[in-house]
């Protein structure tokens, strides 16, 4: 017992003060990409050809990036000679709508409506389903339970039984072999229920889009309430997204 | 009879791989296994109308690989009765190409996908009749014997798989593990993709082993294109690989503590694992080492300032890790649960072909870093840790002591990074060639085999994640255990579902 208390003192207090205090991210961290349409020469396709997942397209005159597909490999920014694409250090990337993930229609996630917030704002239980995830998204969701992030202080918990859950958090491109299990889990969750798609695989199929072995993400299968892009998203990106959805950060509570 | 002998990562013309009629191939295979070689990979390659089977065996005494092949039609005699460690490989060959290894004692699919040959599969099923884990299961019968089925969706944030226990009360007679839920078709997608895209498939084939798998991939392409990468790139790859090992081992030690209800170590190690991942994040921006290793070297340098910073952080974090983990060894309730639980004998470990931590816990002195060293490990040895009890305790202690050696290694490397560039462009791949790269990932031996066609494009790519060898080890560990010991045993192996399923 004495040893345990002594170790406790040595380990110290390590829980972050997020969201009051901003997280520290490594210097090379690649956050939300930004497209400077004005800087784009418009006469080459280098970035589009370099992108392994076809996340970049030209909509009329505007170059646009789909964060729902982006792997954050940075090839586009490296290859662009006119500096039209850059990756910011902004870790906040979650959105409420699929279309909001495009750089030309970028919009951060908004909170659930007032009634939903009154029920789920301080108590949200999620069932996580890995449907072909590579264990990176799973690891960075799981890490929210460690004492650095301490997810439960926000009233958010991952539960074992779908019967106890208010929603499902999906990772992976939804393999054909996991389709039934995912849909059964979803069906076992009592309504009203939420769907959170974490990672480019769950949102669009990611690097696996087009493989006959996968469904290509949850889009069209489940009604998604929160999209958290990345490959994998940084834990802060995931936490920020979840807190925005339940209204614990965001416009509604400015200054928090 | 001869084989093609290759060093780890050495290429050769494919025509040099000797081909034998099946009977001679089988004799050769058996004689090598008797001499103590292990099966690193054994797989089918479509060839004309038939199928070629290619064996990649590892000779750890001499530090090289033996390759030989045969050609089969619709059926071939199974080698599993004599060489148990090929049982999973033969099931894979049967599932992928619709061929039948006759006399295989338990021939079932391993991933539940349709056959690549476009007709009925090895079980005469049409594509639409194939459903995940719908298959025969081993049954124990008798009064009060019951089955417990768990998964694919488990009670936690974990990948999917199906576990079927044959129990009598709490006692487990047999555990059968069925996977395939994570099958994303990676090996075939690699052949369709340009090399610039394929690297992303490699990075995500087991996301917690990004450095291990990208290193094996990069070494194969470098060998095929005769690229000699700068010494500094080797060192940075080594540092990243050891960071990956320490992070995962630390996380596992915390999870093992959690599974026996000892929360102090569980809490501290969960956080400390993040500190190691953040060190990888400081090197390349991503906590899992995405986009760091590329054919030709590494994309990010570790400048002197960062090296000093990482060195300091490694010391501080390791001290805290020792502080957290040492609690395990001084807590009798933890030791009581770890010791003797989930033991695998060394004979079984050899016969099942276990690799990595799981094998070293059973007294097998195998570690690719010292047996077939590559890159930085050719000049900077990392000691392996060998224990003999084969139980949860041995697997936990090995994780701890290995991490200590890894911390020492990376601290030394950070102080003496060679003064060279970090990248060398690669050229075209040589055609009609074969290369095998082994890497000791944190779970164990990673094996990548690349074949090129006459045009210099990849014609076949075979990946064997350490989990492919070790899942059956977990099944063996559960024999005669309590069903309540499953989470603890499972965590002590901590195998990859996606790395197996591909």
XYZ file of C-alpha atoms in Angstrom:
758
model
C 0.000 0.000 0.000
C 2.823 2.377 0.942
C 4.546 1.676 -2.396
C 1.346 2.446 -4.287
C 0.884 5.778 -2.532
C 4.533 6.653 -3.107
C 4.186 5.835 -6.815
C 1.041 7.944 -6.963
C 2.959 10.930 -5.606
C 5.790 10.411 -8.100
C 3.475 10.082 -11.086
C 1.837 13.410 -10.247
C -1.296 14.966 -11.656
C -1.470 14.685 -15.421
C -5.000 15.426 -16.527
C -5.172 18.215 -19.070
C -7.272 21.296 -18.456
C -8.848 21.024 -21.900
C -10.941 22.790 -23.135
C -9.948 25.770 -20.975
C -6.300 25.214 -21.881
C -5.318 24.401 -25.457
C -3.470 21.107 -26.057
C 0.217 21.058 -26.981
C 0.743 19.480 -30.394
C 4.049 18.507 -32.021
C 5.667 21.065 -34.361
C 5.103 18.850 -37.426
C 1.457 18.168 -36.560
C -0.731 18.342 -39.659
C -4.058 19.868 -38.882
C -6.917 21.114 -41.003
C -5.763 21.691 -44.604
C -6.315 25.078 -46.180
C -6.663 25.803 -49.861
C -5.686 29.243 -51.133
C -7.777 29.361 -54.293
C -6.106 32.605 -55.342
C -2.653 31.063 -55.299
C -3.644 28.028 -57.379
C -2.278 28.305 -60.939
C -5.252 26.365 -62.164
C -3.423 24.839 -65.110
C -1.924 21.740 -63.519
C -3.230 18.658 -61.742
C -0.157 17.835 -59.695
C -1.970 17.819 -56.352
C -4.858 15.747 -57.703
C -2.477 13.226 -59.221
C -0.411 13.045 -56.027
C -3.395 12.400 -53.778
C -3.659 8.663 -53.049
C -7.393 8.856 -52.339
C -8.712 11.408 -54.834
C -9.578 13.908 -52.105
C -8.803 16.925 -54.276
C -11.040 18.175 -57.063
C -11.723 21.321 -58.959
C -15.209 22.696 -58.584
C -15.445 25.220 -61.395
C -12.603 27.627 -60.665
C -12.198 26.522 -57.072
C -9.823 23.871 -55.879
C -11.427 21.872 -53.102
C -10.260 19.208 -50.682
C -12.516 16.636 -49.100
C -11.376 16.044 -45.533
C -13.619 13.003 -45.401
C -11.174 11.313 -47.762
C -7.887 13.002 -46.813
C -5.183 10.821 -45.214
C -3.151 13.863 -44.102
C -0.071 12.522 -45.862
C 0.776 16.005 -47.121
C 1.827 14.887 -50.615
C -0.348 17.598 -52.189
C 1.229 20.402 -50.158
C 4.724 19.107 -50.960
C 4.111 18.870 -54.686
C 2.294 22.175 -55.177
C 4.759 24.725 -56.544
C 2.470 27.694 -55.989
C 1.749 27.034 -52.338
C -2.012 26.782 -52.818
C -2.354 23.935 -50.319
C -1.094 23.999 -46.775
C -1.821 22.143 -43.575
C -2.611 24.366 -40.618
C -2.036 23.446 -36.988
C -5.746 23.616 -36.244
C -6.728 20.286 -34.691
C -10.429 21.199 -34.655
C -11.919 19.435 -37.652
C -15.146 17.657 -36.758
C -18.258 18.573 -38.728
C -21.973 17.865 -38.507
C -22.553 17.356 -42.230
C -20.720 15.423 -44.921
C -20.614 18.433 -47.242
C -19.097 20.561 -44.452
C -15.907 18.499 -44.792
C -15.001 20.204 -48.090
C -12.500 23.009 -47.730
C -14.700 25.272 -49.867
C -17.745 24.762 -47.631
C -15.876 24.280 -44.380
C -18.040 24.376 -41.240
C -17.174 23.124 -37.768
C -19.629 20.862 -36.004
C -22.529 22.475 -34.229
C -24.234 21.263 -31.085
C -27.297 19.042 -30.979
C -30.581 20.915 -30.580
C -31.585 22.230 -27.148
C -33.817 19.300 -26.298
C -31.185 16.709 -27.195
C -28.575 18.706 -25.288
C -30.731 18.731 -22.195
C -30.774 14.926 -22.253
C -27.348 14.038 -23.670
C -25.320 17.210 -23.031
C -23.798 15.875 -19.840
C -24.370 12.142 -20.265
C -23.594 10.409 -23.521
C -22.913 6.671 -23.693
C -21.436 5.328 -26.906
C -20.895 1.829 -28.228
C -17.730 1.664 -30.337
C -17.707 -0.635 -33.362
C -14.518 -1.315 -35.261
C -15.582 -2.308 -38.755
C -12.294 -2.884 -40.550
C -10.350 -0.250 -38.614
C -6.577 -0.695 -38.520
C -6.424 -0.181 -34.742
C -5.042 3.350 -35.065
C -8.447 5.081 -34.853
C -9.443 2.573 -32.162
C -6.276 3.357 -30.181
C -6.815 7.102 -30.413
C -10.434 6.742 -29.303
C -9.422 4.428 -26.461
C -6.769 6.868 -25.308
C -9.532 9.329 -24.369
C -10.191 7.059 -21.388
C -6.666 7.595 -20.045
C -6.094 10.140 -17.345
C -4.586 12.709 -19.724
C -7.944 13.204 -21.403
C -10.251 11.692 -18.769
C -13.268 11.542 -21.060
C -15.694 10.607 -18.292
C -15.317 14.039 -16.657
C -17.383 15.325 -19.594
C -20.062 12.710 -18.981
C -19.080 10.716 -22.076
C -18.436 7.001 -21.708
C -17.948 3.967 -23.887
C -20.199 1.112 -22.858
C -20.137 -2.609 -23.569
C -23.782 -3.229 -24.346
C -25.552 -1.450 -27.196
C -28.666 -1.557 -24.975
C -26.928 0.872 -22.646
C -25.752 3.138 -25.445
C -27.079 6.385 -26.873
C -25.200 5.925 -30.082
C -22.484 4.216 -32.016
C -18.961 5.400 -32.821
C -17.747 3.670 -35.966
C -14.173 3.220 -37.156
C -12.967 1.456 -40.292
C -14.255 1.308 -43.878
C -17.041 -1.145 -42.904
C -15.839 -4.414 -44.339
C -18.438 -6.609 -46.019
C -17.758 -9.107 -43.220
C -18.683 -6.539 -40.550
C -21.720 -5.060 -42.277
C -24.255 -7.305 -40.544
C -22.628 -6.981 -37.121
C -22.585 -3.196 -37.407
C -26.221 -3.004 -38.471
C -27.278 -5.385 -35.696
C -25.409 -3.318 -33.122
C -27.082 -0.186 -34.439
C -30.496 -1.860 -34.291
C -29.897 -2.921 -30.680
C -29.383 0.673 -29.544
C -32.590 2.303 -28.306
C -33.753 5.456 -30.114
C -33.013 8.311 -30.240
C -29.459 7.414 -31.179
C -26.442 9.108 -32.658
C -23.802 8.009 -35.128
C -20.221 9.249 -34.960
C -17.888 8.370 -37.842
C -14.221 8.541 -36.873
C -11.448 8.530 -39.466
C -11.363 8.765 -43.221
C -12.137 5.030 -43.546
C -15.428 5.305 -41.664
C -16.375 8.498 -43.495
C -15.490 7.551 -47.072
C -13.727 4.191 -47.127
C -10.389 6.039 -47.004
C -7.534 4.217 -48.671
C -9.830 1.185 -49.093
C -12.515 2.935 -51.106
C -13.295 0.922 -54.209
C -12.114 -2.404 -52.777
C -14.844 -4.982 -53.294
C -14.197 -6.295 -49.777
C -15.484 -3.089 -48.123
C -18.682 -1.043 -48.147
C -16.765 2.240 -48.308
C -17.613 3.785 -44.941
C -20.920 4.378 -43.195
C -22.173 7.037 -45.590
C -25.502 5.848 -46.972
C -25.679 3.036 -44.397
C -26.214 5.026 -41.232
C -27.347 8.612 -40.588
C -24.166 10.286 -39.331
C -24.393 13.045 -36.708
C -20.705 13.778 -36.334
C -17.819 13.362 -38.763
C -14.291 13.335 -37.321
C -11.726 13.285 -40.158
C -8.125 12.077 -39.992
C -5.996 9.003 -40.527
C -6.219 8.552 -37.630
C -7.636 11.749 -36.118
C -5.539 13.066 -33.255
C -7.201 12.311 -29.878
C -7.702 16.047 -29.362
C -9.584 16.217 -32.655
C -11.874 13.408 -31.501
C -12.432 14.916 -28.068
C -13.085 18.353 -29.517
C -15.642 16.873 -31.925
C -17.518 14.950 -29.241
C -17.623 17.999 -26.966
C -18.912 20.180 -29.802
C -21.689 17.699 -30.527
C -22.921 17.667 -26.935
C -22.538 21.449 -26.705
C -19.816 21.558 -24.088
C -17.644 23.685 -26.360
C -18.479 25.848 -29.324
C -20.400 29.007 -29.979
C -23.093 28.273 -27.466
C -20.676 28.679 -24.594
C -18.249 31.312 -25.785
C -15.219 31.764 -23.573
C -15.223 28.258 -22.205
C 18.465 -31.079 -53.452
C 19.132 -27.393 -53.098
C 17.236 -24.235 -52.309
C 17.776 -20.592 -53.047
C 19.555 -19.149 -50.028
C 19.005 -15.454 -49.430
C 19.985 -12.982 -46.759
C 17.277 -10.896 -45.146
C 16.329 -8.347 -47.811
C 18.550 -9.750 -50.581
C 16.993 -9.983 -54.034
C 17.451 -12.704 -56.606
C 16.175 -13.638 -59.998
C 12.955 -15.574 -59.539
C 14.183 -18.325 -61.859
C 16.812 -19.176 -59.234
C 14.122 -20.455 -56.854
C 14.317 -24.215 -57.507
C 11.093 -26.007 -58.413
C 10.442 -29.602 -57.370
C 7.667 -32.118 -57.900
C 5.431 -32.056 -54.832
C 6.806 -35.252 -53.237
C 10.365 -33.930 -53.291
C 9.191 -30.486 -52.204
C 7.460 -32.093 -49.214
C 10.545 -34.124 -48.280
C 12.733 -31.054 -48.468
C 10.242 -29.070 -46.387
C 10.122 -31.771 -43.698
C 13.883 -32.174 -43.534
C 14.378 -28.436 -42.999
C 11.783 -28.335 -40.234
C 13.551 -31.279 -38.566
C 16.754 -29.243 -38.724
C 15.023 -26.425 -36.835
C 14.094 -24.054 -39.663
C 10.847 -22.120 -39.147
C 8.172 -21.186 -41.670
C 8.237 -17.450 -42.308
C 5.803 -17.705 -45.180
C 4.194 -20.347 -47.372
C 1.804 -19.183 -50.049
C 0.295 -19.677 -53.469
C 1.150 -17.716 -56.602
C -1.051 -18.172 -59.667
C 1.057 -19.525 -62.501
C -0.388 -20.372 -65.897
C -3.357 -22.688 -65.378
C -2.150 -23.949 -62.033
C -0.822 -22.733 -58.774
C 2.724 -22.462 -57.589
C 3.442 -22.932 -53.885
C 6.400 -21.021 -52.527
C 8.049 -21.874 -49.213
C 10.092 -19.266 -47.337
C 11.864 -20.923 -44.418
C 14.161 -19.217 -41.957
C 17.425 -20.743 -40.844
C 18.230 -18.853 -37.663
C 21.518 -20.630 -37.049
C 23.001 -19.327 -40.242
C 20.939 -16.175 -40.445
C 19.467 -16.748 -43.862
C 16.344 -17.780 -45.738
C 15.709 -20.904 -47.798
C 13.306 -20.611 -50.751
C 11.928 -23.387 -52.930
C 8.728 -24.075 -54.783
C 6.415 -26.617 -56.317
C 3.437 -26.671 -58.652
C 0.055 -28.131 -57.805
C -3.299 -28.776 -59.434
C -6.675 -28.793 -57.708
C -5.525 -30.880 -54.737
C -2.250 -31.569 -52.953
C -1.266 -33.596 -49.870
C -1.410 -31.517 -46.703
C 1.857 -31.091 -44.821
C 0.070 -30.148 -41.595
C 0.014 -33.666 -40.075
C 3.827 -33.675 -40.118
C 4.442 -29.915 -39.884
C 1.740 -28.424 -37.650
C 2.979 -24.853 -38.094
C 1.806 -24.789 -41.721
C -1.840 -25.467 -40.772
C -2.890 -21.833 -41.014
C -0.864 -21.248 -44.210
C -2.564 -24.210 -45.900
C -5.977 -22.917 -44.876
C -5.048 -19.568 -46.413
C -3.873 -21.186 -49.659
C -7.094 -23.223 -49.850
C -9.286 -20.204 -49.240
C -7.510 -17.920 -51.675
C -7.173 -20.265 -54.623
C -9.879 -22.895 -54.211
C -7.395 -25.767 -53.919
C -7.655 -28.541 -51.346
C -4.797 -29.714 -49.097
C -5.921 -33.302 -48.592
C -5.688 -34.836 -45.119
C -5.563 -31.379 -43.510
C -6.983 -32.131 -40.053
C -9.140 -29.010 -39.784
C -9.556 -27.362 -43.144
C -11.614 -24.209 -42.731
C -11.474 -20.701 -44.171
C -9.511 -18.097 -42.207
C -10.869 -14.824 -43.634
C -14.221 -15.659 -45.230
C -13.859 -14.113 -48.635
C -14.637 -15.497 -52.042
C -12.059 -17.538 -53.890
C -9.669 -15.667 -56.180
C -10.133 -18.261 -58.905
C -13.594 -16.977 -59.783
C -15.453 -20.261 -59.318
C -16.525 -22.404 -56.374
C -14.175 -22.232 -53.405
C -12.304 -25.094 -51.716
C -15.524 -26.052 -49.907
C -17.566 -26.000 -53.115
C -19.401 -22.873 -52.054
C -20.565 -20.159 -54.402
C -19.582 -16.570 -53.520
C -22.959 -15.655 -52.052
C -22.915 -18.670 -49.710
C -19.879 -17.337 -47.860
C -20.722 -15.583 -44.596
C -18.242 -14.461 -41.950
C -17.441 -17.203 -39.445
C -20.310 -19.406 -40.593
C -18.451 -22.701 -40.569
C -17.948 -25.886 -38.576
C -16.706 -25.585 -35.031
C -14.836 -28.070 -32.926
C -17.317 -29.520 -30.402
C -16.680 -31.178 -27.080
C -19.632 -33.306 -26.042
C -20.726 -34.704 -22.715
C -22.915 -33.942 -19.736
C -22.929 -30.257 -18.794
C -20.444 -29.351 -21.490
C -21.454 -26.070 -23.075
C -20.319 -23.634 -25.720
C -19.691 -19.947 -25.172
C -19.623 -17.765 -28.270
C -18.127 -14.266 -28.072
C -17.923 -11.603 -30.759
C -17.439 -10.282 -33.375
C -18.339 -7.135 -31.389
C -16.551 -7.271 -28.029
C -17.128 -5.423 -24.789
C -14.590 -2.700 -25.367
C -12.873 -0.563 -27.955
C -11.253 -3.423 -29.790
C -11.249 -4.965 -33.233
C -13.732 -7.694 -34.127
C -13.199 -11.451 -34.026
C -15.177 -14.513 -33.002
C -14.166 -16.764 -30.111
C -15.852 -20.096 -29.434
C -15.144 -21.772 -26.084
C -15.924 -25.394 -25.244
C -16.442 -25.320 -21.497
C -17.309 -27.445 -18.543
C -18.356 -24.983 -15.884
C -15.574 -22.424 -15.769
C -13.010 -24.751 -17.301
C -12.122 -24.272 -20.957
C -11.348 -27.448 -22.861
C -10.784 -25.709 -26.133
C -10.950 -22.267 -27.674
C -11.439 -21.815 -31.371
C -10.644 -18.442 -32.903
C -12.290 -17.353 -36.147
C -11.278 -14.095 -37.769
C -11.816 -12.384 -41.099
C -14.100 -9.539 -40.071
C -11.337 -7.028 -40.816
C -10.575 -8.360 -44.301
C -10.130 -5.374 -46.596
C -8.423 -7.054 -49.549
C -5.055 -5.372 -48.958
C -2.765 -7.809 -50.773
C -4.744 -7.602 -53.989
C -5.216 -3.835 -53.678
C -1.427 -3.398 -53.434
C -1.021 -4.947 -56.901
C -3.675 -2.665 -58.403
C -2.309 0.507 -56.845
C 0.572 2.687 -57.980
C 3.482 2.401 -55.517
C 2.749 5.882 -54.152
C -0.695 4.708 -53.102
C 0.334 1.225 -52.004
C 2.446 2.618 -49.168
C -0.761 3.883 -47.551
C -2.239 0.389 -47.660
C 0.924 -0.876 -45.951
C 0.701 1.863 -43.310
C -2.816 0.827 -42.395
C -2.576 -2.943 -42.674
C -1.941 -2.937 -38.915
C -2.094 0.647 -37.736
C -0.241 -0.021 -34.490
C 2.684 -1.492 -36.454
C 3.046 1.218 -39.084
C 6.835 1.499 -38.697
C 7.347 -2.289 -38.711
C 5.367 -2.889 -41.892
C 6.515 0.218 -43.779
C 10.116 -0.749 -43.000
C 9.634 -4.218 -44.509
C 7.926 -2.711 -47.587
C 10.584 -0.028 -48.039
C 13.435 -2.528 -47.752
C 11.859 -4.739 -50.407
C 11.505 -1.890 -52.883
C 15.012 -0.601 -52.104
C 16.460 -4.043 -52.703
C 14.555 -4.487 -55.963
C 15.780 -1.097 -57.206
C 19.390 -1.527 -55.972
C 19.049 1.498 -53.726
C 21.495 1.899 -50.868
C 19.921 4.146 -48.288
C 21.974 6.523 -46.122
C 23.117 5.361 -42.676
C 21.156 8.092 -40.908
C 17.918 6.776 -42.418
C 18.663 3.323 -41.003
C 19.242 4.843 -37.577
C 16.023 6.882 -37.637
C 14.050 3.822 -38.752
C 15.539 1.906 -35.830
C 14.648 4.656 -33.370
C 11.076 4.763 -34.695
C 10.739 0.965 -34.583
C 11.922 0.823 -30.965
C 9.619 3.704 -30.004
C 6.756 1.717 -31.540
C 7.814 -1.294 -29.473
C 8.098 0.632 -26.190
C 4.768 2.415 -26.695
C 2.877 -0.799 -27.390
C 4.593 -2.819 -24.660
C 3.901 -0.074 -22.124
C 0.263 0.087 -23.181
C 0.003 -3.699 -22.892
C 1.503 -3.728 -19.398
C -1.107 -1.177 -18.362
C -3.879 -3.200 -19.982
C -2.680 -6.397 -18.261
C -2.824 -4.547 -14.942
C -6.335 -3.396 -15.822
C -7.419 -6.953 -16.634
C -6.489 -8.122 -13.131
C -8.094 -5.079 -11.554
C -4.867 -3.355 -10.498
C -5.689 0.208 -11.422
C -2.587 2.238 -10.486
C -0.379 0.660 -13.176
C -3.293 0.570 -15.601
C -3.800 4.329 -15.276
C -0.148 5.334 -15.373
C 0.831 3.099 -18.281
C -2.141 4.244 -20.352
C -0.829 7.776 -20.112
C 2.862 6.856 -20.495
C 2.116 4.966 -23.685
C 0.788 8.264 -25.012
C 4.054 9.983 -24.080
C 5.984 7.484 -26.217
C 3.532 7.907 -29.098
C 3.982 11.651 -28.760
C 7.733 11.184 -29.152
C 7.057 9.524 -32.521
C 4.702 12.445 -33.145
C 7.601 14.828 -32.516
C 9.703 13.024 -35.117
C 7.157 12.996 -37.941
C 3.966 14.754 -36.834
C 1.933 11.560 -36.469
C 1.739 9.480 -33.288
C 1.753 6.211 -35.204
C 4.667 7.098 -37.461
C 2.575 7.560 -40.574
C 4.482 9.047 -43.504
C 7.903 8.646 -41.864
C 9.331 5.565 -43.598
C 9.403 5.607 -47.383
C 11.337 3.548 -49.916
C 14.662 5.396 -50.065
C 14.883 6.375 -46.407
C 12.853 8.549 -44.086
C 10.942 11.756 -44.779
C 11.948 13.560 -41.602
C 15.333 14.118 -40.054
C 15.976 14.194 -36.327
C 17.979 17.400 -35.890
C 20.439 17.740 -32.999
C 18.028 19.772 -30.914
C 15.204 17.267 -31.330
C 17.586 14.378 -30.627
C 18.579 15.974 -27.325
C 14.945 16.642 -26.461
C 13.904 13.057 -27.279
C 16.793 11.718 -25.247
C 15.663 13.695 -22.228
C 12.042 12.684 -22.672
C 13.009 9.019 -23.078
C 14.840 9.138 -19.731
C 12.054 10.878 -17.842
C 9.282 8.764 -19.324
C 11.157 5.517 -18.776
C 11.764 6.384 -15.106
C 8.038 6.893 -14.671
C 7.356 3.673 -16.579
C 9.659 1.736 -14.232
C 7.943 3.351 -11.292
C 4.511 2.334 -12.607
C 5.407 -1.190 -13.782
C 7.513 -2.148 -10.763
C 4.304 -1.989 -8.732
C 3.177 -5.111 -10.609
C 6.140 -7.184 -9.475
C 5.673 -6.238 -5.837
C 1.930 -6.859 -5.656
C 1.072 -10.412 -4.688
C -2.497 -10.267 -6.045
C -1.119 -9.336 -9.490
C 1.577 -12.006 -9.422
C -0.988 -14.543 -8.267
C -3.053 -13.886 -11.392
C -0.106 -13.629 -13.810
C 1.885 -16.675 -12.738
C 0.906 -19.980 -14.265
C -1.989 -18.475 -16.229
C -2.180 -19.246 -19.940
C 1.003 -21.296 -20.105
C 2.218 -22.635 -23.453
C 4.982 -25.244 -23.446
C 8.088 -24.647 -25.501
C 7.388 -27.843 -27.501
C 3.956 -26.505 -28.449
C 5.440 -23.101 -29.251
C 7.895 -24.708 -31.692
C 5.252 -26.934 -33.268
C 2.791 -24.063 -33.643
C 5.516 -21.812 -35.056
C 5.074 -18.972 -32.575
C 7.127 -15.807 -33.043
C 8.048 -12.681 -31.123
C 7.229 -11.999 -27.472
C 4.950 -15.057 -27.275
C 7.748 -17.350 -28.492
C 10.456 -15.804 -26.301
C 8.182 -16.279 -23.277
C 8.291 -20.040 -24.023
C 12.080 -20.169 -24.091
C 12.523 -19.832 -27.862
C 15.560 -17.709 -28.549
C 14.265 -16.042 -31.700
C 14.414 -12.390 -32.647
C 14.909 -11.142 -36.210
C 16.958 -8.221 -34.858
C 19.693 -10.612 -33.759
C 19.052 -13.679 -35.980
C 18.858 -11.948 -39.360
C 19.803 -8.355 -38.538
C 19.085 -5.613 -41.044
C 19.883 -1.890 -41.218
C 20.964 -0.374 -37.927
C 20.708 -3.727 -36.120
C 23.670 -5.015 -38.134
C 25.928 -2.671 -36.218
C 23.985 -2.047 -33.030
C 22.688 -5.163 -31.306
C 19.671 -5.119 -29.028
C 19.662 -7.964 -26.485
C 16.678 -10.313 -26.569
C 14.949 -11.400 -23.402
C 14.136 -15.095 -23.041
C 11.994 -16.632 -20.295
C 10.742 -20.173 -19.928
C 7.437 -20.322 -18.087
C 5.356 -19.512 -21.201
C 2.643 -17.883 -19.090
C 1.093 -14.435 -18.778
C 3.819 -13.518 -16.302
C 6.592 -14.353 -18.786
C 4.896 -12.412 -21.571
C 4.501 -9.403 -19.255
C 8.070 -9.477 -17.936
C 9.472 -9.777 -21.469
C 7.523 -6.714 -22.545
C 9.004 -4.803 -19.646
C 12.624 -5.892 -20.050
C 12.547 -5.556 -23.837
C 11.330 -2.003 -23.479
C 14.246 -1.247 -21.173
C 16.707 -2.472 -23.820
C 14.865 -0.490 -26.477
C 15.081 2.711 -24.428
C 18.812 2.127 -24.010
C 19.177 1.520 -27.747
C 17.356 4.631 -28.803
C 19.147 6.834 -26.289
C 22.486 5.647 -27.664
C 21.375 6.053 -31.271
C 20.069 9.567 -30.629
C 23.531 10.544 -29.433
C 25.401 9.206 -32.438
C 23.229 9.769 -35.492
C 25.425 9.343 -38.580
C 26.154 12.548 -40.429
C 24.560 11.645 -43.765
C 21.415 12.629 -45.676
C 18.204 10.807 -44.794
C 16.890 9.980 -48.239
C 18.092 8.492 -51.497
C 15.739 8.348 -54.486
C 14.827 4.893 -55.679
C 14.830 3.844 -59.315
C 12.896 1.294 -61.322
C 12.370 -2.175 -59.879
C 14.240 -5.063 -61.417
C 11.969 -7.456 -63.282
C 11.459 -11.202 -62.713
C 12.870 -10.973 -59.219
C 12.059 -11.992 -55.683
C 12.984 -10.463 -52.347
C 12.049 -11.305 -48.758
C 12.289 -8.814 -45.896
C 11.953 -9.822 -42.280
C 11.537 -7.215 -39.557
C 11.099 -7.799 -35.820
C 8.017 -5.728 -35.101
C 6.818 -5.288 -31.529
C 4.624 -8.420 -31.831
C 7.283 -10.463 -33.587
C 8.445 -11.462 -37.039
C 6.980 -9.490 -39.932
C 7.570 -11.101 -43.331
C 7.030 -9.346 -46.671
C 7.728 -11.185 -49.927
C 7.757 -9.229 -53.204
C 7.776 -10.717 -56.685
C 8.148 -8.676 -59.861
C 7.036 -9.518 -63.369
C 8.986 -9.053 -66.580
C 7.789 -5.420 -66.758
C 9.329 -4.560 -63.371
C 5.951 -4.120 -61.687
C 4.993 -6.030 -58.582
C 3.358 -9.265 -59.681
C 2.735 -10.673 -56.205
C 3.028 -9.339 -52.678
C 2.709 -11.568 -49.630
C 2.444 -10.191 -46.120
C 2.696 -12.336 -42.992
C 1.995 -10.393 -39.832
C 3.288 -11.965 -36.590
C -0.332 -12.400 -35.516
C -0.796 -14.887 -38.350
C 1.615 -17.237 -36.529
C 0.441 -16.459 -33.026
C -3.372 -16.560 -32.913
C -3.239 -20.319 -32.528
C -0.854 -19.813 -29.593
C -3.616 -17.950 -27.781
C -5.952 -20.894 -28.392
C -3.332 -23.228 -26.879
C -2.863 -20.905 -23.891
C -6.553 -21.158 -22.992
C -6.581 -24.956 -22.639
C -7.549 -25.983 -19.126
C -7.859 -22.370 -18.047
C -10.848 -20.605 -16.591
C -13.005 -18.748 -19.075
C -12.582 -15.672 -16.887
C -8.853 -15.782 -17.704
C -9.541 -15.139 -21.367
C -9.220 -11.330 -21.309
C -5.930 -11.597 -19.436
C -4.525 -14.255 -21.788
C -5.749 -12.349 -24.833
C -4.088 -9.148 -23.669
C -0.844 -10.958 -22.869
C -0.614 -11.894 -26.565
C -2.304 -8.703 -27.846
C -2.496 -9.875 -31.437
C -3.634 -7.927 -34.441
C -6.973 -8.685 -36.081
C -6.442 -6.439 -39.097
C -2.828 -7.579 -39.535
C -4.113 -11.136 -39.749
C -7.147 -10.364 -41.884
C -5.388 -8.001 -44.346
